């Protein structure tokens, strides 16, 4: 198949391009490089089945006939979406509609990369797909949360009104090689701090929990979902829950760092708990993550070590 990956020069998108090529498909990667990097796809430069299209998907575009569209374009880390708030809202709304128009035109399957942020600061734990969320629609994070909630709504609408063959994956915190070192996410921040001997910054008392999914598990779940006929949202993430303090401890052990832990005030609307219920994915896809946090961090260590050497200035972790 010839498939389109929007946001294919980003962290998740580039791994998805690799996996799709590995399955024998031809891949068109459309990306405007707002938060992505050509380095992430540099190894595909001489791959004849790979095309890179520098394209803002908020502008109508046509990459030719494709059988499947994976719509992953969007700033995703808190640092990026807070910096590019309007662009984030545009790509979730206009960008999603342009990609859905393309899916309609070519009768292509469409898979939306949505997020656990749709659940906001959840009142239900762990989060099942049936939970509608607890989102502040006007807070600073709403540019991302509401953009993705709109993207889900418009995806379902194209299915209902235009018969487009859609899928929605709700991705939970994912990490691994190519995660930007300075994107303000927990793992990248801790790894950078541990490897440079800085204190690890923990917001609040560190008792808030997160779950972390290694990238190969995440991509395997996304691909499995793309092959089913399930149209309602499906959580793909790792349900093993860690407090932020426990996570900092594992990072210190894996990196053998002597960094200390420093506490700072909690940012606004920081969720206290975030953990997927993956019962649906297990039943539907026979999928579940196989890489635990310690193993995933070990697999990522070489990448983070080399990234630290050419590192960009630190950004605030959320
Ligand atoms: N990484 C995670 O833990 C996570 C969690 C939940 C959801 N997601 C979703 O997965 C997708 C990828 O996230 P990521 O972590 O790889 O982020 P990323 O920032 O590394 O990748 C996003 C890519 O989208 C591109 N992009 C942004 N706006 C664009 C536009 N208008 N036109 C074309 N390209 C554009 C960026 O340049 C970048 O390459 C996002 O949709 C994100 O919401 C990721």
Coordinates of C-alpha atoms and ligand atoms in Angstrom, one line a residue:
X1 CA 0.0 0.0 0.0
X2 CA 1.0 3.6 -0.4
X3 CA 0.3 5.3 2.9
X4 CA 0.5 8.9 4.2
X5 CA 1.9 9.7 7.7
X6 CA 1.4 13.3 8.7
X7 CA 3.8 14.4 11.3
X8 CA 6.2 11.7 10.1
X9 CA 9.3 13.6 11.0
X10 CA 8.3 13.7 14.6
X11 CA 9.0 11.3 17.4
X12 CA 6.1 8.8 17.1
X13 CA 5.6 9.5 13.4
X14 CA 9.1 8.6 12.4
X15 CA 9.0 5.3 14.2
X16 CA 5.6 4.6 12.5
X17 CA 7.2 5.4 9.1
X18 CA 10.0 2.8 9.9
X19 CA 7.4 0.2 11.0
X20 CA 5.2 0.7 7.9
X21 CA 8.2 0.5 5.6
X22 CA 9.2 -2.7 7.5
X23 CA 5.7 -4.1 6.6
X24 CA 6.5 -3.5 2.9
X25 CA 4.4 -0.3 2.3
X26 CA 5.4 2.8 0.5
X27 CA 5.3 5.8 2.8
X28 CA 4.7 9.5 2.1
X29 CA 5.7 11.6 5.1
X30 CA 4.1 15.1 5.2
X31 CA 5.5 17.4 7.8
X32 CA 6.1 21.1 8.1
X33 CA 9.0 20.5 10.7
X34 CA 7.3 22.8 13.3
X35 CA 8.4 20.5 16.1
X36 CA 9.8 17.6 14.1
X37 CA 13.3 17.1 12.7
X38 CA 14.8 15.8 9.4
X39 CA 17.3 13.9 11.6
X40 CA 14.5 11.6 12.6
X41 CA 14.1 10.5 9.0
X42 CA 17.6 11.0 7.8
X43 CA 18.2 7.2 7.7
X44 CA 15.4 6.9 5.1
X45 CA 16.9 9.3 2.6
X46 CA 17.9 6.6 0.2
X47 CA 14.9 4.4 0.7
X48 CA 13.0 4.3 -2.6
X49 CA 9.7 3.6 -0.9
X50 CA 9.9 6.7 1.2
X51 CA 8.9 10.3 0.1
X52 CA 9.2 13.4 2.3
X53 CA 6.9 16.2 1.6
X54 CA 7.5 19.5 3.5
X55 CA 3.9 20.5 3.9
X56 CA 1.7 22.3 6.4
X57 CA -1.3 20.1 6.5
X58 CA -3.5 23.1 7.6
X59 CA -3.2 24.1 3.9
X60 CA -5.3 22.0 1.5
X61 CA -2.9 19.5 -0.1
X62 CA -2.9 16.4 -2.3
X63 CA -0.1 13.9 -2.2
X64 CA -1.7 11.6 -4.8
X65 CA -3.6 8.4 -4.1
X66 CA -3.0 6.7 -0.8
X67 CA -4.7 3.7 0.8
X68 CA -4.3 4.8 4.4
X69 CA -3.7 8.1 6.3
X70 CA -2.1 8.2 9.7
X71 CA -2.7 11.7 11.0
X72 CA 0.0 12.4 13.6
X73 CA 0.8 16.0 12.8
X74 CA 0.5 18.2 16.0
X75 CA 2.7 19.7 18.6
X76 CA 2.5 17.2 21.4
X77 CA 4.8 18.1 24.3
X78 CA 3.6 20.7 26.8
X79 CA 6.5 22.9 25.9
X80 CA 5.6 22.8 22.2
X81 CA 1.9 23.2 22.4
X82 CA 2.1 26.0 24.9
X83 CA 4.6 27.8 22.6
X84 CA 2.5 27.1 19.5
X85 CA -1.0 27.3 20.9
X86 CA -2.7 28.6 17.7
X87 CA -0.8 26.2 15.4
X88 CA -1.9 23.4 17.7
X89 CA -5.6 24.4 17.4
X90 CA -5.2 24.8 13.7
X91 CA -3.6 21.4 13.0
X92 CA -6.2 19.6 15.2
X93 CA -9.1 21.4 13.4
X94 CA -8.2 22.5 9.8
X95 CA -5.3 20.0 9.5
X96 CA -7.6 17.1 10.5
X97 CA -10.3 18.3 8.1
X98 CA -7.8 18.5 5.2
X99 CA -6.6 15.0 5.9
X100 CA -10.1 13.7 6.2
X101 CA -11.0 15.4 2.9
X102 CA -8.0 13.5 1.3
X103 CA -9.2 10.2 2.9
X104 CA -12.7 10.9 1.4
X105 CA -11.3 11.7 -2.0
X106 CA -9.2 8.5 -2.2
X107 CA -11.5 6.3 -0.2
X108 CA -8.5 5.8 2.2
X109 CA -8.6 4.5 5.7
X110 CA -7.9 7.3 8.2
X111 CA -6.3 6.9 11.7
X112 CA -6.2 9.9 14.1
X113 CA -3.5 10.1 16.7
X114 CA -5.5 11.4 19.7
X115 CA -4.3 11.5 23.3
X116 CA -4.9 10.7 26.9
X117 CA -5.1 14.5 27.3
X118 CA -8.7 14.2 26.1
X119 CA -9.4 12.9 29.6
X120 CA -8.0 16.1 31.2
X121 CA -7.4 15.8 34.9
X122 CA -9.5 12.6 35.2
X123 CA -12.0 11.9 37.9
X124 CA -12.1 8.2 36.9
X125 CA -9.1 6.0 37.3
X126 CA -7.7 4.2 35.3
X127 CA -9.3 5.9 32.3
X128 CA -11.6 3.8 30.1
X129 CA -12.5 4.9 26.6
X130 CA -16.1 5.4 27.8
X131 CA -15.0 8.2 30.2
X132 CA -15.7 11.7 28.8
X133 CA -13.0 13.5 30.7
X134 CA -12.5 16.5 32.9
X135 CA -11.0 19.2 30.8
X136 CA -10.7 22.9 31.5
X137 CA -11.8 24.4 28.2
X138 CA -10.1 27.8 28.8
X139 CA -6.9 26.9 30.7
X140 CA -3.5 27.1 29.1
X141 CA -3.5 23.4 28.2
X142 CA -6.9 23.7 26.4
X143 CA -5.1 24.5 23.1
X144 CA -4.0 20.9 23.0
X145 CA -6.8 19.1 24.8
X146 CA -9.6 20.8 22.9
X147 CA -7.8 20.6 19.6
X148 CA -7.6 16.8 20.0
X149 CA -11.2 16.6 21.3
X150 CA -12.3 18.5 18.2
X151 CA -10.2 16.3 16.0
X152 CA -12.0 13.2 17.5
X153 CA -15.4 14.9 16.9
X154 CA -14.6 15.8 13.3
X155 CA -13.2 12.3 12.6
X156 CA -16.5 10.7 13.9
X157 CA -18.4 13.3 11.8
X158 CA -16.6 12.4 8.6
X159 CA -17.4 8.8 9.3
X160 CA -21.1 9.5 10.0
X161 CA -21.7 12.0 7.2
X162 CA -19.2 11.0 4.6
X163 CA -18.7 7.3 5.3
X164 CA -14.9 7.7 5.7
X165 CA -13.3 4.6 7.2
X166 CA -11.9 6.0 10.4
X167 CA -9.9 4.9 13.5
X168 CA -9.0 6.9 16.7
X169 CA -6.1 5.9 18.9
X170 CA -5.7 7.6 22.3
X171 CA -2.0 7.6 22.9
X172 CA -0.7 7.7 26.5
X173 CA 2.8 9.0 27.4
X174 CA 5.3 7.4 25.1
X175 CA 9.1 7.5 25.2
X176 CA 12.1 6.2 23.5
X177 CA 14.9 7.1 21.1
X178 CA 14.1 10.4 19.1
X179 CA 12.1 11.9 22.0
X180 CA 13.3 15.5 22.0
X181 CA 15.7 16.1 24.8
X182 CA 14.3 19.5 25.6
X183 CA 10.6 18.9 25.1
X184 CA 9.7 19.2 28.8
X185 CA 8.3 15.7 29.1
X186 CA 9.1 13.7 32.3
X187 CA 11.4 11.1 30.8
X188 CA 13.4 13.4 28.5
X189 CA 13.9 15.9 31.3
X190 CA 14.9 13.3 33.9
X191 CA 17.3 11.6 31.4
X192 CA 18.9 14.9 30.4
X193 CA 19.3 16.0 34.0
X194 CA 20.7 12.7 35.1
X195 CA 23.2 12.4 32.3
X196 CA 24.4 16.0 32.8
X197 CA 24.6 15.7 36.6
X198 CA 21.9 18.3 37.2
X199 CA 19.3 17.9 39.9
X200 CA 16.1 16.1 38.7
X201 CA 13.2 18.5 38.9
X202 CA 10.1 17.0 40.5
X203 CA 6.9 19.2 40.5
X204 CA 4.9 19.1 43.7
X205 CA 5.7 16.3 46.1
X206 CA 6.2 13.8 43.2
X207 CA 3.2 11.6 44.3
X208 CA 1.4 12.3 41.0
X209 CA 1.4 9.2 38.8
X210 CA 2.1 8.6 35.2
X211 CA 2.4 5.5 33.0
X212 CA 5.1 5.3 30.3
X213 CA 4.9 3.3 27.1
X214 CA 8.0 2.3 25.2
X215 CA 7.8 3.4 21.5
X216 CA 7.9 -0.1 19.9
X217 CA 5.0 -1.2 22.1
X218 CA 3.0 2.0 21.1
X219 CA 3.7 1.6 17.4
X220 CA 2.7 -2.1 17.5
X221 CA -0.6 -1.2 19.2
X222 CA -1.3 1.6 16.6
X223 CA -0.6 -0.8 13.7
X224 CA -2.8 -3.5 15.2
X225 CA -5.6 -1.0 15.6
X226 CA -5.2 0.2 12.0
X227 CA -6.0 -3.3 10.8
X228 CA -9.3 -3.7 12.6
X229 CA -12.7 -2.2 11.9
X230 CA -13.0 -0.5 15.3
X231 CA -14.1 3.2 14.9
X232 CA -14.6 4.3 18.4
X233 CA -11.5 5.6 20.3
X234 CA -9.1 3.0 21.7
X235 CA -6.5 3.6 24.4
X236 CA -2.9 2.4 23.6
X237 CA -0.5 2.9 26.4
X238 CA 1.3 1.1 29.3
X239 CA -0.9 0.6 32.4
X240 CA 2.1 0.2 34.8
X241 CA 1.8 3.2 37.0
X242 CA 4.7 5.0 38.6
X243 CA 4.8 8.0 40.9
X244 CA 7.0 10.8 39.4
X245 CA 9.4 10.1 42.4
X246 CA 9.6 6.4 41.5
X247 CA 10.3 7.3 37.9
X248 CA 13.1 9.6 38.9
X249 CA 14.6 6.8 41.0
X250 CA 14.6 4.4 38.0
X251 CA 16.2 7.0 35.8
X252 CA 19.0 7.6 38.4
X253 CA 19.6 3.8 38.6
X254 CA 19.6 3.2 34.8
X255 CA 21.9 6.2 34.2
X256 CA 24.0 5.5 37.3
X257 CA 23.8 9.2 38.0
X258 CA 24.6 10.8 41.3
X259 CA 22.1 13.7 40.6
X260 CA 19.8 14.7 43.4
X261 CA 16.1 15.4 43.3
X262 CA 14.8 19.0 43.6
X263 CA 11.1 19.9 44.2
X264 CA 9.3 22.8 42.4
X265 CA 5.7 24.0 42.5
X266 CA 3.1 22.1 40.4
X267 CA 2.1 23.8 37.1
X268 CA -1.6 24.7 36.5
X269 CA -4.0 21.8 35.6
X270 CA -1.2 19.2 36.0
X271 CA -3.1 15.9 36.2
X272 CA -2.7 14.0 39.4
X273 CA -3.1 10.6 37.9
X274 CA -3.0 9.3 34.3
X275 CA -3.2 5.6 33.5
X276 CA -4.8 3.8 30.7
X277 CA -7.3 1.0 31.0
X278 CA -6.2 -1.1 28.1
X279 CA -8.8 -3.8 28.5
X280 CA -10.4 -2.9 25.1
X281 CA -7.0 -3.0 23.3
X282 CA -6.2 -6.4 24.8
X283 CA -9.6 -7.9 23.8
X284 CA -9.8 -6.3 20.4
X285 CA -6.2 -6.5 19.3
X286 CA -4.6 -9.2 21.5
X287 CA -2.1 -6.5 22.2
X288 CA -0.4 -5.4 25.4
X289 CA 2.9 -3.7 26.1
X290 CA 5.9 -6.0 26.7
X291 CA 8.7 -3.5 27.6
X292 CA 8.9 -2.3 31.2
X293 CA 10.2 1.1 32.2
X294 CA 13.6 0.0 33.2
X295 CA 14.2 -2.0 30.0
X296 CA 12.8 0.8 27.9
X297 CA 15.1 3.4 29.5
X298 CA 18.1 1.0 29.0
X299 CA 17.2 0.7 25.3
X300 CA 17.0 4.5 25.1
X301 CA 20.2 5.2 27.0
X302 CA 22.5 5.4 23.9
X303 CA 20.2 7.8 22.2
X304 CA 19.9 10.1 25.2
X305 CA 23.7 10.0 25.8
X306 CA 24.4 11.1 22.2
X307 CA 21.6 13.7 22.3
X308 CA 23.1 15.2 25.5
X309 CA 26.3 15.9 23.6
X310 CA 24.6 18.1 21.1
X311 CA 22.0 19.3 23.5
X312 CA 19.7 22.3 23.2
X313 CA 18.9 24.5 26.3
X314 CA 16.6 22.9 28.9
X315 CA 12.9 23.5 28.9
X316 CA 10.5 23.2 31.8
X317 CA 9.2 19.7 32.5
X318 CA 5.5 19.0 33.0
Ligands
LIG1 N1 4.5 11.3 22.4 C1 3.5 11.0 23.2 O1 3.7 10.6 24.3 C2 2.1 11.3 22.7 C3 1.0 11.1 23.6 C4 -0.3 11.3 23.1 C5 -0.5 11.7 21.8 N2 0.5 11.9 21.0 C6 0.2 12.3 19.6 O2 1.0 11.7 18.6 C7 1.4 12.6 17.6 C8 2.9 12.7 17.5 O3 3.4 13.2 18.7 P1 5.0 13.2 18.9 O4 5.3 13.0 20.3 O5 5.7 12.4 17.9 O6 5.3 14.8 18.6 P2 6.3 15.5 17.7 O7 6.2 17.0 18.0 O8 7.6 14.8 17.8 O9 5.7 15.2 16.3 C9 4.7 15.9 15.7 C10 5.0 16.2 14.2 O10 4.0 17.0 13.6 C11 4.5 18.0 12.8 N3 3.6 19.0 12.6 C12 3.0 19.9 13.5 N4 2.1 20.7 12.9 C13 2.1 20.4 11.6 C14 1.4 20.9 10.5 N5 0.5 21.9 10.6 N6 1.6 20.3 9.3 C15 2.5 19.3 9.1 N7 3.2 18.8 10.2 C16 3.0 19.3 11.4 C17 5.8 18.4 13.6 O11 6.7 19.1 12.8 C18 6.3 17.1 14.1 O12 7.2 16.5 13.2 C19 0.7 13.9 17.9 O13 -0.5 14.0 17.2 C20 0.4 13.8 19.4 O14 -0.7 14.5 19.8 C21 1.8 11.7 21.4

